[in-house]
Structure formats: structure tokens, C-alpha cells
Coordinates of C-alpha atoms and ligand atoms in Angstrom, one line a residue:
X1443 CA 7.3 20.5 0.9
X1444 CA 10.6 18.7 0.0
X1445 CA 9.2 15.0 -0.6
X1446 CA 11.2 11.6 -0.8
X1447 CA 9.0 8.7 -2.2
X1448 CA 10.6 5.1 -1.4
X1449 CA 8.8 2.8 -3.6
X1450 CA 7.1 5.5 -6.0
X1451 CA 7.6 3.4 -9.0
X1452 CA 5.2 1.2 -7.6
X1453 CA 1.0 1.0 -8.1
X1454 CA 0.6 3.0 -4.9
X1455 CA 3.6 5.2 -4.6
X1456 CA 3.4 6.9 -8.7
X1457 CA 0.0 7.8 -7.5
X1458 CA 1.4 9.3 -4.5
X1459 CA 3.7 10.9 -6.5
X1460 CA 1.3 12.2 -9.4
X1461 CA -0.9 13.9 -6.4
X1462 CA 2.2 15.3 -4.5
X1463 CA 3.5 16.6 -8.0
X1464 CA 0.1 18.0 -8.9
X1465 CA 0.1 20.2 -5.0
X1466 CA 3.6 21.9 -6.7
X1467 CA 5.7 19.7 -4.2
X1468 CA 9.7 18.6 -5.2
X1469 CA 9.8 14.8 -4.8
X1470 CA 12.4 12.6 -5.4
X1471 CA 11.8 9.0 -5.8
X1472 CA 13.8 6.0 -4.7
X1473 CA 13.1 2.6 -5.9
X1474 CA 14.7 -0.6 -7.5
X1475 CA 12.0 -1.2 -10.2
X1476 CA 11.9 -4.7 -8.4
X1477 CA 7.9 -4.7 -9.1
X1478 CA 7.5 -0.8 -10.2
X1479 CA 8.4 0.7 -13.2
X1480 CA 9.1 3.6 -15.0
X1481 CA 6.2 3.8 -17.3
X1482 CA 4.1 4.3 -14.1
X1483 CA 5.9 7.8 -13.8
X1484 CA 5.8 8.5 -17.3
X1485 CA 3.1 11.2 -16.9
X1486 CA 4.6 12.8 -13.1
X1487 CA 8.0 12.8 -15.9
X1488 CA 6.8 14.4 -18.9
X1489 CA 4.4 17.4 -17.1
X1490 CA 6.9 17.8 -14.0
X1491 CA 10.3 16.5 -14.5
X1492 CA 11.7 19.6 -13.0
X1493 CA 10.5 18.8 -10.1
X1494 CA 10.9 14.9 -9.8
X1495 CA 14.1 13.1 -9.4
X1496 CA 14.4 9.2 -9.8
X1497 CA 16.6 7.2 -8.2
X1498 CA 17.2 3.8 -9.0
X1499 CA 18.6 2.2 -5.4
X1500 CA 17.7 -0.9 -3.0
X1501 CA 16.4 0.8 0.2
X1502 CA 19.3 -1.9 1.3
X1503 CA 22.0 -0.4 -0.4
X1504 CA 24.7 1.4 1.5
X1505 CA 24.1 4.9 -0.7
X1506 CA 21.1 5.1 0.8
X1507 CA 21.9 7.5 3.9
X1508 CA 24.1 9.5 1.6
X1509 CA 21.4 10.2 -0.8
X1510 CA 18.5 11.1 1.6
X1511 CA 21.1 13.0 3.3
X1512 CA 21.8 15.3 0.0
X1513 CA 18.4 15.3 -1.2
X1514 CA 17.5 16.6 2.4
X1515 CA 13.5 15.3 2.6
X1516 CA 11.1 17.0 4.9
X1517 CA 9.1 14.3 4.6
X1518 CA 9.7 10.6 3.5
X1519 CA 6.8 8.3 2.2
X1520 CA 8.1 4.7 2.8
X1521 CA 6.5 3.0 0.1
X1522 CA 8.9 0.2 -0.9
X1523 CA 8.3 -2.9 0.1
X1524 CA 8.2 -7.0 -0.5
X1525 CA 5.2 -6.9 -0.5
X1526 CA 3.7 -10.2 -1.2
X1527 CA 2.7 -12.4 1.4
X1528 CA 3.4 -15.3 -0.8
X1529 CA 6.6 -14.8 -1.0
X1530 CA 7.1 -14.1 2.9
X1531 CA 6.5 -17.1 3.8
X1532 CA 8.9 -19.3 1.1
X1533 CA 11.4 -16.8 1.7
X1534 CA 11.1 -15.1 5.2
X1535 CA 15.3 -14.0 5.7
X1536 CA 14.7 -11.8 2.4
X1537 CA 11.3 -10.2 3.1
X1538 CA 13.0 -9.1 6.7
X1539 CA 16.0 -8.1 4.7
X1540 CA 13.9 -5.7 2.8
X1541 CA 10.8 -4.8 5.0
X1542 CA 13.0 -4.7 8.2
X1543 CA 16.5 -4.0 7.5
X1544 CA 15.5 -1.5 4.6
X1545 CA 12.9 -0.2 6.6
X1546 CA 15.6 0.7 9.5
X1547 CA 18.0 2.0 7.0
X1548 CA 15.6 4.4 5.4
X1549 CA 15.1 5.6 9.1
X1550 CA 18.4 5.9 9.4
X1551 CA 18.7 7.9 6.1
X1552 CA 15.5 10.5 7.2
X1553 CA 17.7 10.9 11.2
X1554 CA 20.7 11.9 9.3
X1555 CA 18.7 14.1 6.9
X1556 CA 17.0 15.4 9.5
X1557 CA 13.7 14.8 7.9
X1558 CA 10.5 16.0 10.1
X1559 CA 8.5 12.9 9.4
X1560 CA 8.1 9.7 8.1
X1561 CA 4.7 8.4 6.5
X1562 CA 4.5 4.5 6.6
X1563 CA 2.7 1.9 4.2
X1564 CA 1.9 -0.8 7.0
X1565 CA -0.8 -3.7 6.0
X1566 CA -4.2 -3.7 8.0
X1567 CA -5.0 -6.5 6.0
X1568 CA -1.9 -8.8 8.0
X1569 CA -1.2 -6.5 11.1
X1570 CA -4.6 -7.8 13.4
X1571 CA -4.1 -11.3 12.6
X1572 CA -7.3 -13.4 12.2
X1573 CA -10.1 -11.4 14.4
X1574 CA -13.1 -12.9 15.6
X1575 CA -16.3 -12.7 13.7
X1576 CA -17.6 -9.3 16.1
X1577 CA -14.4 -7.4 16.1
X1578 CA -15.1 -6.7 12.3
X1579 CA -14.3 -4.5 11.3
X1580 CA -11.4 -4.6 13.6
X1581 CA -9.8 -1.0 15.3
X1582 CA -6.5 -0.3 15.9
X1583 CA -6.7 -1.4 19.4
X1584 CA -7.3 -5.2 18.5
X1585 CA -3.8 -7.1 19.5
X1586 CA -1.2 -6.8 16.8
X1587 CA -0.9 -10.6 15.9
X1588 CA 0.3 -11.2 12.3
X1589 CA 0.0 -14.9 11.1
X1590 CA 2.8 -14.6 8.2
X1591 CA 6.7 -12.9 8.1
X1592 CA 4.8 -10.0 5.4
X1593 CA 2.8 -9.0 8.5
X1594 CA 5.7 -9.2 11.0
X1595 CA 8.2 -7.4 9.3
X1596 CA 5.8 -5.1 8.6
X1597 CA 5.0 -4.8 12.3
X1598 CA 8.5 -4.3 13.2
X1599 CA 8.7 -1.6 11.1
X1600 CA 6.0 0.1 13.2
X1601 CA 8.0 -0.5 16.3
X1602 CA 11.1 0.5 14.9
X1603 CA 9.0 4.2 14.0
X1604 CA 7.8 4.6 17.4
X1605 CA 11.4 4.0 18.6
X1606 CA 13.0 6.6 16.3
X1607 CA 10.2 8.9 17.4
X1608 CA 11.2 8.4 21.3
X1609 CA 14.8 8.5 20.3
X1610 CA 15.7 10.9 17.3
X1611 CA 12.5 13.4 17.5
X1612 CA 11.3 11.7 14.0
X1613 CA 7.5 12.0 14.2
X1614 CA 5.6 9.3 12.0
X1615 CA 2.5 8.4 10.7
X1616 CA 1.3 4.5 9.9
X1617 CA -1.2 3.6 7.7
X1618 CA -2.5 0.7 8.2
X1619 CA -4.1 0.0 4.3
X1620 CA -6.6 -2.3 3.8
X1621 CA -7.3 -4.3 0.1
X1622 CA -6.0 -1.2 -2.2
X1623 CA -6.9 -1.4 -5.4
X1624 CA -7.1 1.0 -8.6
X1625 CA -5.4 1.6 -12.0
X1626 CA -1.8 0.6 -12.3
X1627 CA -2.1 -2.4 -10.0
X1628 CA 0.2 -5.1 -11.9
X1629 CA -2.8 -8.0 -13.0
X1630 CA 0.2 -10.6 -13.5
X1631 CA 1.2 -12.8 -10.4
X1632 CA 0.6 -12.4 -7.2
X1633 CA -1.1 -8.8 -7.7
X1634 CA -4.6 -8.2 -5.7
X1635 CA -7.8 -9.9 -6.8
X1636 CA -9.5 -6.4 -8.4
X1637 CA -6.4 -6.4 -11.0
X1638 CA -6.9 -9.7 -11.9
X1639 CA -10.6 -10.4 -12.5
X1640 CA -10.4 -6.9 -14.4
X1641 CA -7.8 -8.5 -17.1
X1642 CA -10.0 -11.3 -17.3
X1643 CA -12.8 -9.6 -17.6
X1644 CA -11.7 -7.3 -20.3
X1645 CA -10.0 -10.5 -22.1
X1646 CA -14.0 -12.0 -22.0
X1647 CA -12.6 -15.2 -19.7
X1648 CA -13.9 -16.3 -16.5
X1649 CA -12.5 -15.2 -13.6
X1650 CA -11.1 -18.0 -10.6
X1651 CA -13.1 -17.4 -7.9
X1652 CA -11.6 -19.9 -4.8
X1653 CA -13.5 -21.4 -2.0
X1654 CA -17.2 -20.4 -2.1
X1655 CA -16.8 -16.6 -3.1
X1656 CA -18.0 -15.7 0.2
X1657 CA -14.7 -14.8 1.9
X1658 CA -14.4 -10.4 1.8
X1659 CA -12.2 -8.2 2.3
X1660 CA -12.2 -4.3 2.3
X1661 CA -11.3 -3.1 -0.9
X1662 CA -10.4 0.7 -0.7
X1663 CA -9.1 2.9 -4.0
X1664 CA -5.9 3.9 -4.3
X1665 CA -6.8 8.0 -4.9
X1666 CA -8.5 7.8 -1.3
X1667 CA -5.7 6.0 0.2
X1668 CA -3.0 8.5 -1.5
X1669 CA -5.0 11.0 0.0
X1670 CA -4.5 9.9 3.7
X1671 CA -1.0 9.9 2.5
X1672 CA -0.5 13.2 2.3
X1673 CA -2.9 13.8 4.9
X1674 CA -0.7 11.9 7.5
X1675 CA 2.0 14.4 6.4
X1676 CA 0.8 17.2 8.4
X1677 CA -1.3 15.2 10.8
X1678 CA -2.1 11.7 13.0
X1679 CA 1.2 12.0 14.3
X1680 CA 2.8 9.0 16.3
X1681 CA -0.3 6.9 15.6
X1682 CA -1.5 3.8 13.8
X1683 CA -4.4 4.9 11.6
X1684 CA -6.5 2.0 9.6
X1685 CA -7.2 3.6 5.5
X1686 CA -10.0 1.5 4.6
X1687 CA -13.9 1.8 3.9
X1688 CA -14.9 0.0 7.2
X1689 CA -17.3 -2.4 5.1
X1690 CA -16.5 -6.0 3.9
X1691 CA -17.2 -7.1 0.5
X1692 CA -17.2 -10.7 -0.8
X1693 CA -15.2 -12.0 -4.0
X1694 CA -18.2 -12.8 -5.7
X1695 CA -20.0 -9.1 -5.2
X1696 CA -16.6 -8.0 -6.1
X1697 CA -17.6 -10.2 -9.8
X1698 CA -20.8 -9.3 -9.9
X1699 CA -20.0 -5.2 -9.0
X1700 CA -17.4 -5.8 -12.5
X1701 CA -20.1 -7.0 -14.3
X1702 CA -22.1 -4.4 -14.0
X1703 CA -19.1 -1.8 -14.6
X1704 CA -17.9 -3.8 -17.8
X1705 CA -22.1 -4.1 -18.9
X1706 CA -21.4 -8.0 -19.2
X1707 CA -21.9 -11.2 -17.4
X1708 CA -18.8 -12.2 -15.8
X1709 CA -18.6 -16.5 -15.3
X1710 CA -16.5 -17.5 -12.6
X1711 CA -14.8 -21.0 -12.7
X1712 CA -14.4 -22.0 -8.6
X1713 CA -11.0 -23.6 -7.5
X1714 CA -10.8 -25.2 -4.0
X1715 CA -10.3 -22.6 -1.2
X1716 CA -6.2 -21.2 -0.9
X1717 CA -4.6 -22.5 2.4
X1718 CA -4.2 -20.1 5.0
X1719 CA -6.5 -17.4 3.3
X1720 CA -8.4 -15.2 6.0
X1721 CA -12.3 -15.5 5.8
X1722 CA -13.0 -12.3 6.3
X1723 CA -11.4 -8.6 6.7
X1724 CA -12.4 -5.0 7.0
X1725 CA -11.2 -2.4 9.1
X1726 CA -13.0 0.2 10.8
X1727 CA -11.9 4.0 9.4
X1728 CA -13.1 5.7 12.8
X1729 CA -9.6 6.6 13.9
X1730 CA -8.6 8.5 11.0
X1731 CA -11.7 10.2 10.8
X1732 CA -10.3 11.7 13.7
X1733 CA -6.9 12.4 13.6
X1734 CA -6.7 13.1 9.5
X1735 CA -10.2 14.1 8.5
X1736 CA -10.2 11.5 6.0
X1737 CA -12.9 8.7 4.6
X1738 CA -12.6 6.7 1.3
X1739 CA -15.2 8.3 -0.9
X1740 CA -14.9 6.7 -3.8
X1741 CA -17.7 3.9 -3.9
X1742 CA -17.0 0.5 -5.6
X1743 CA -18.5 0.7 -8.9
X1744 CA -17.3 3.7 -9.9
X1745 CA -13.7 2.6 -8.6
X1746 CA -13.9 -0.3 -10.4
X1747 CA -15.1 0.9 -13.8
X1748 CA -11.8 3.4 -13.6
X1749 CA -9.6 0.3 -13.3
X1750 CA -11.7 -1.2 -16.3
X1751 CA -11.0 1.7 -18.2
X1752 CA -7.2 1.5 -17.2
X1753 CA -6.7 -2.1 -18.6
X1754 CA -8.4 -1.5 -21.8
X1755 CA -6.4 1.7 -22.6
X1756 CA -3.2 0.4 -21.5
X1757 CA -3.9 -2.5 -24.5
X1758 CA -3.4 -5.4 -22.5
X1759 CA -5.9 -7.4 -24.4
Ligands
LIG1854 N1 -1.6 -2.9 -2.4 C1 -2.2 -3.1 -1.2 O1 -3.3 -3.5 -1.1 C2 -1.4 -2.9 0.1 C3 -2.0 -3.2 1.3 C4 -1.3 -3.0 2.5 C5 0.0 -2.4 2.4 N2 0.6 -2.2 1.2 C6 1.9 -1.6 1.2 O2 2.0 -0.5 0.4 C7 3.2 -0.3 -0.2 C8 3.1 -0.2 -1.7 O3 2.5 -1.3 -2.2 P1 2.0 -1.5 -3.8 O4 0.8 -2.3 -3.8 O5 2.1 -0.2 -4.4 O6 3.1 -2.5 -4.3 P2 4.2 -2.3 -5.5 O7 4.9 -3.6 -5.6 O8 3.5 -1.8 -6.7 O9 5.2 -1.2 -4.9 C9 6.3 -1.4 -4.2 C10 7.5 -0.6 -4.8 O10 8.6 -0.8 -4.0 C11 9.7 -1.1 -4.9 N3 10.7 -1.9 -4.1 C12 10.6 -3.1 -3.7 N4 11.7 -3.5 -3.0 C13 12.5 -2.5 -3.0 C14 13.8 -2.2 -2.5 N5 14.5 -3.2 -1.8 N6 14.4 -1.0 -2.7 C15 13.8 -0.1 -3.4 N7 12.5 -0.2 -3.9 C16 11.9 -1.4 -3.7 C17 9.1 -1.8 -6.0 O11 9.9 -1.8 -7.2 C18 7.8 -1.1 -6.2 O12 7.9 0.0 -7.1 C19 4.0 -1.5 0.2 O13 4.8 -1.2 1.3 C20 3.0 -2.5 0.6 O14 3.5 -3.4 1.6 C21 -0.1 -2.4 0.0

């Protein structure tokens, strides 16, 4: 397949783009390098640069449609995002410049290429809002309520895909990721919690565990997720499809399931609890069970000692 990979210099996109590359697919990658970089493609360059092309472009930009049009993608992974919550909400007009208006351009771009399909990064962590205690983990059906502008543009986006589906024939597929996590995940700012505590960790610091530790999540590994990637290239067409483990895991298992991956006691220093955080989240895989054949399989220890052995070869300490 001809690929297009927006956002491929990213944590979860240069996977993407190592596994398509390794299946003998073309892909070409667009991305600004706003939070990716280059050195996460440096191994998809040096083994298959024939077959990879990197563009450096805003999914904003104007040259967009041109581009996609010339490149002519059978399928486009939209990958590029703003993608922190954070920043959503202090500066709401840019993430809907990027997440909405980027997303519709980049629509625009696979129409005029006449690309078959379009694969979507949405965010099952933000998309179901706050469910109650027995909807967890929550399915697709729960009401699509985001509580931040991250989780409504990113909602948008999903109506804007069913639209170009009814009107332009372009078939999609959204993924609805839960907490990924894995190597390449940046550890500095506002990157996810797994990242962080593993660069403390390795650094032999305590890692800042707020509220009482007991708030979870559903932290899923970014080969398993990259996998329903390409998976929803062929199938789970026109759906919504939730990529996570289905089980919830607390902040302070997540410490103590380092620990035992780094063969250390790992102290946590506790901050007061972070306005606005959700208690807890998982979502429930069932769907695309169904639709892509696909269940994370990689268990938590052994994804976490892989991003433990990721921060100390890449000689951040
Ligand atoms: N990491 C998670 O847990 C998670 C959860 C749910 C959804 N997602 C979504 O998955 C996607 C990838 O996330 P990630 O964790 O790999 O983040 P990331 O920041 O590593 O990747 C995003 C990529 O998009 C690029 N980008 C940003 N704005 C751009 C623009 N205007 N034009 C072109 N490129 C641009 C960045 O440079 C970066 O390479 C995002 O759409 C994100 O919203 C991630």
C-alpha cells in the first residue's frame, strides 16, 4: 500500500511507520517536528529510505492538498496532532486550529487524492467524558461528552470523518486510544505519566505521584496500538473502535510494576491531587475484537521494562 503518515515524527506515528516500513509498504510522512523529531525516524531512514519520504509541513499549511494530491496515498494515518490537554484548555482557538481545521484540511487533501481511507488517532481517554463508576470500562456507546477543547476538537474530527464518508466515499476508521505508552514517548513536559516515572526511575529520584495514587487509567503499548493501526486499514470501517487493555491500573501499581522492572524500590514524593484530573479510566476493547481481530497483548511488566531499557540506551541519564 501507498501510505501517508501525518504526525509520524511523533512517539506513535515513527512506530507506525517503522511497522508499515517493515510490511514493504511506501510511506511518506508529513509533520512539522512541533513535538516529533527526526531522530525518531532515524532507523525507518537508514534501513528504508527508499521507500520513506519526509515532509516537513503544518497539516495547516496551504501545500498540504497539493502534496497529498502528488504523493497520491491509498491510505492516510492522521497522526498529528496538539495533543496536550494542558494546553487545550489555555489556548483552545489554536488546538481547534490544529486538531479541527488541520484535521479538515488533511480530509480535504485524502478527497482530492482520492485516497480509499483514512485511519484516525481519536482519544478514549477525553472522548466519554467522566463515566460513572459501572460504566468502566466504558464502550463506545457511552454519550460522547468531552470535558476539555483536546477532547472536542478531537470529537469533531470524528464527525467531520463520518461526513466525508456520507459525502465523498472516504471510508474511515477511529481509534479511540486509551493511555499509550512505550519507548520514544518524550519524558519532558507534559508527556504521559509511564515516560516520566521511567526517567526518574532510571535517574534513582522519586517519582511525583499526585493525589493518593489511586486514580487509574488504561495504559496500553504503543506496538499493540500500531497494530490496530494497520489493522483499521483494511477493516472496522466507518466505526469508532476503543484500542486499550479494558483493565484500569492505578498510578501507584504503575510505581510499584517499575520497580520490579528496574529490580529497585521506587519512592514516590505525593503532591496534592491536579484540578480537573479524571479518577478513573479504562475502556472496554470488545468492539475491536470484533471488527479488527485485535487485543493488546503485551502485559505491563514486560511493556514497561522495554521503555526502561529505551531511556537508559538513549543516555538520558
Ligand atoms: N499518546 C497517547 O496516549 C494518546 C492517546 C490518545 C490519542 N492520542 C493521539 O495520537 C496521536 C499521536 O500522539 P503521540 O502521543 O504520538 O504525540 P506526539 O506529540 O509524539 O505526536 C504528534 C506528532 O504530530 C506532529 N504535529 C503536531 N502538530 C502538527 C501540525 N500542525 N502539522 C504537522 N504535524 C504536527 C508533531 O510534531 C508530532 O510528531 C495524536 O493525534 C494524539 O492526539 C495519543
Amino acid at each position: 500500500m501507498r501510505a501517508l503518515v501525518t504526525g509520524g515524527a511523533g512517539f506513535i506515528g515513527s512506530t507506525l511507520v517503522d511497522r508499515l516500513l517493515a510490511e514493504g509498504h511506501a510511506v511518506d510522512v508529513i509533520d512539522d517536528l512541533s513535538t516529533g523529531s527526526l531522530a525518531n525516524l532515524a532507523g525507518a531512514r537508514s534501513g528504508h529510505g527508499h521507500d520513506l519520504r519526509v515532509h516537513q509541513l503544518d497539516i495547516r499549511s496551504p501545500d498540504l492538498v497539493d502534496l497529498m494530491v502528488r504523493r497520491r496515498p491509498e491510505v492516510v494515518f492522521h497522526l498529528a496532532a496538539q495533543a496536550d490537554v494542558r494546553v487545550s484548555v489555555s489556548r483552545p482557538l489554536f488546538d481547534a486550529e490544529v486538531n479541527v481545521l488541520g484535521t479538515l484540511q488533511v480530509l480535504e487533501g485524502a478527497r482530492a487524492a482520492g485516497a480509499a481511507r483514512v485511519v484516525f488517532a481519536a482519544s478514549g481517554g477525553t472522548l466519554y467524558g467522566e463515566p460513572a463508576t459501572e460504566e468502566i470500562p466504558v464502550r463506545e456507546v457511552h454519550p460522547h461528552r468531552p470535558l476539555s477543547p483536546y477532547g472536542v476538537s478531537k470529537k469533531a474530527a470524528i464527525d467531520y470523518l463520518v461526513c466525508y464518508r456520507e459525502l465523498h466515499e472516504v471510508e474511515f476508521c477511529a481509534l479511540a486510544l486509551a493511555n499509550v505508552y512505550g519507548p520514544r514517548q518524550d519524558p519532558h513536559g507534559e508527556a504521559g505519566v509511564v515516560a516520566i516515572f521511567a526517567d526518574r526511575v532510571v535517574r534513582g529520584e522519586p517519582v511525583t505521584v499526585y493525589g493518593d495514587g489511586e486514580q487509574t487509567r488504561d495504559f496500553v503499548f504503543v506496538d499493540d496500538v500500531v497494530d490496530a493501526f494497520v489493522r483499521g486499514a483494511e477493516r472496522g470501517g466507518g466505526l469508532v473502535l476503543n484500542i486499550g487493555t479494558g483493565t484500569e491500573v492505578s498510578v501507584n501499581e504503575l510505581a510499584g510494576a517499575m520497580g520490579g522492572a528496574a529490580g529497585a524500590e521506587v519512592q514516590a514524593v505525593h503532591a496534592p491531587p491536579r484540578p480537573g484530573e479524571l479518577r478513573r479510566s479504562a475502556l472496554d476493547p470488545g468492539r475491536a475484537g470484533i471488527h479488527l481481530g485485535w487485543r493488546s497483548w503485551t502485559d505491563l511488566q514486560t511493556g514497561v521494562a522495554a521503555v526502561l531499557d529505551h531511556v537508559r540506551s538513549a543516555g538520558s541519564v
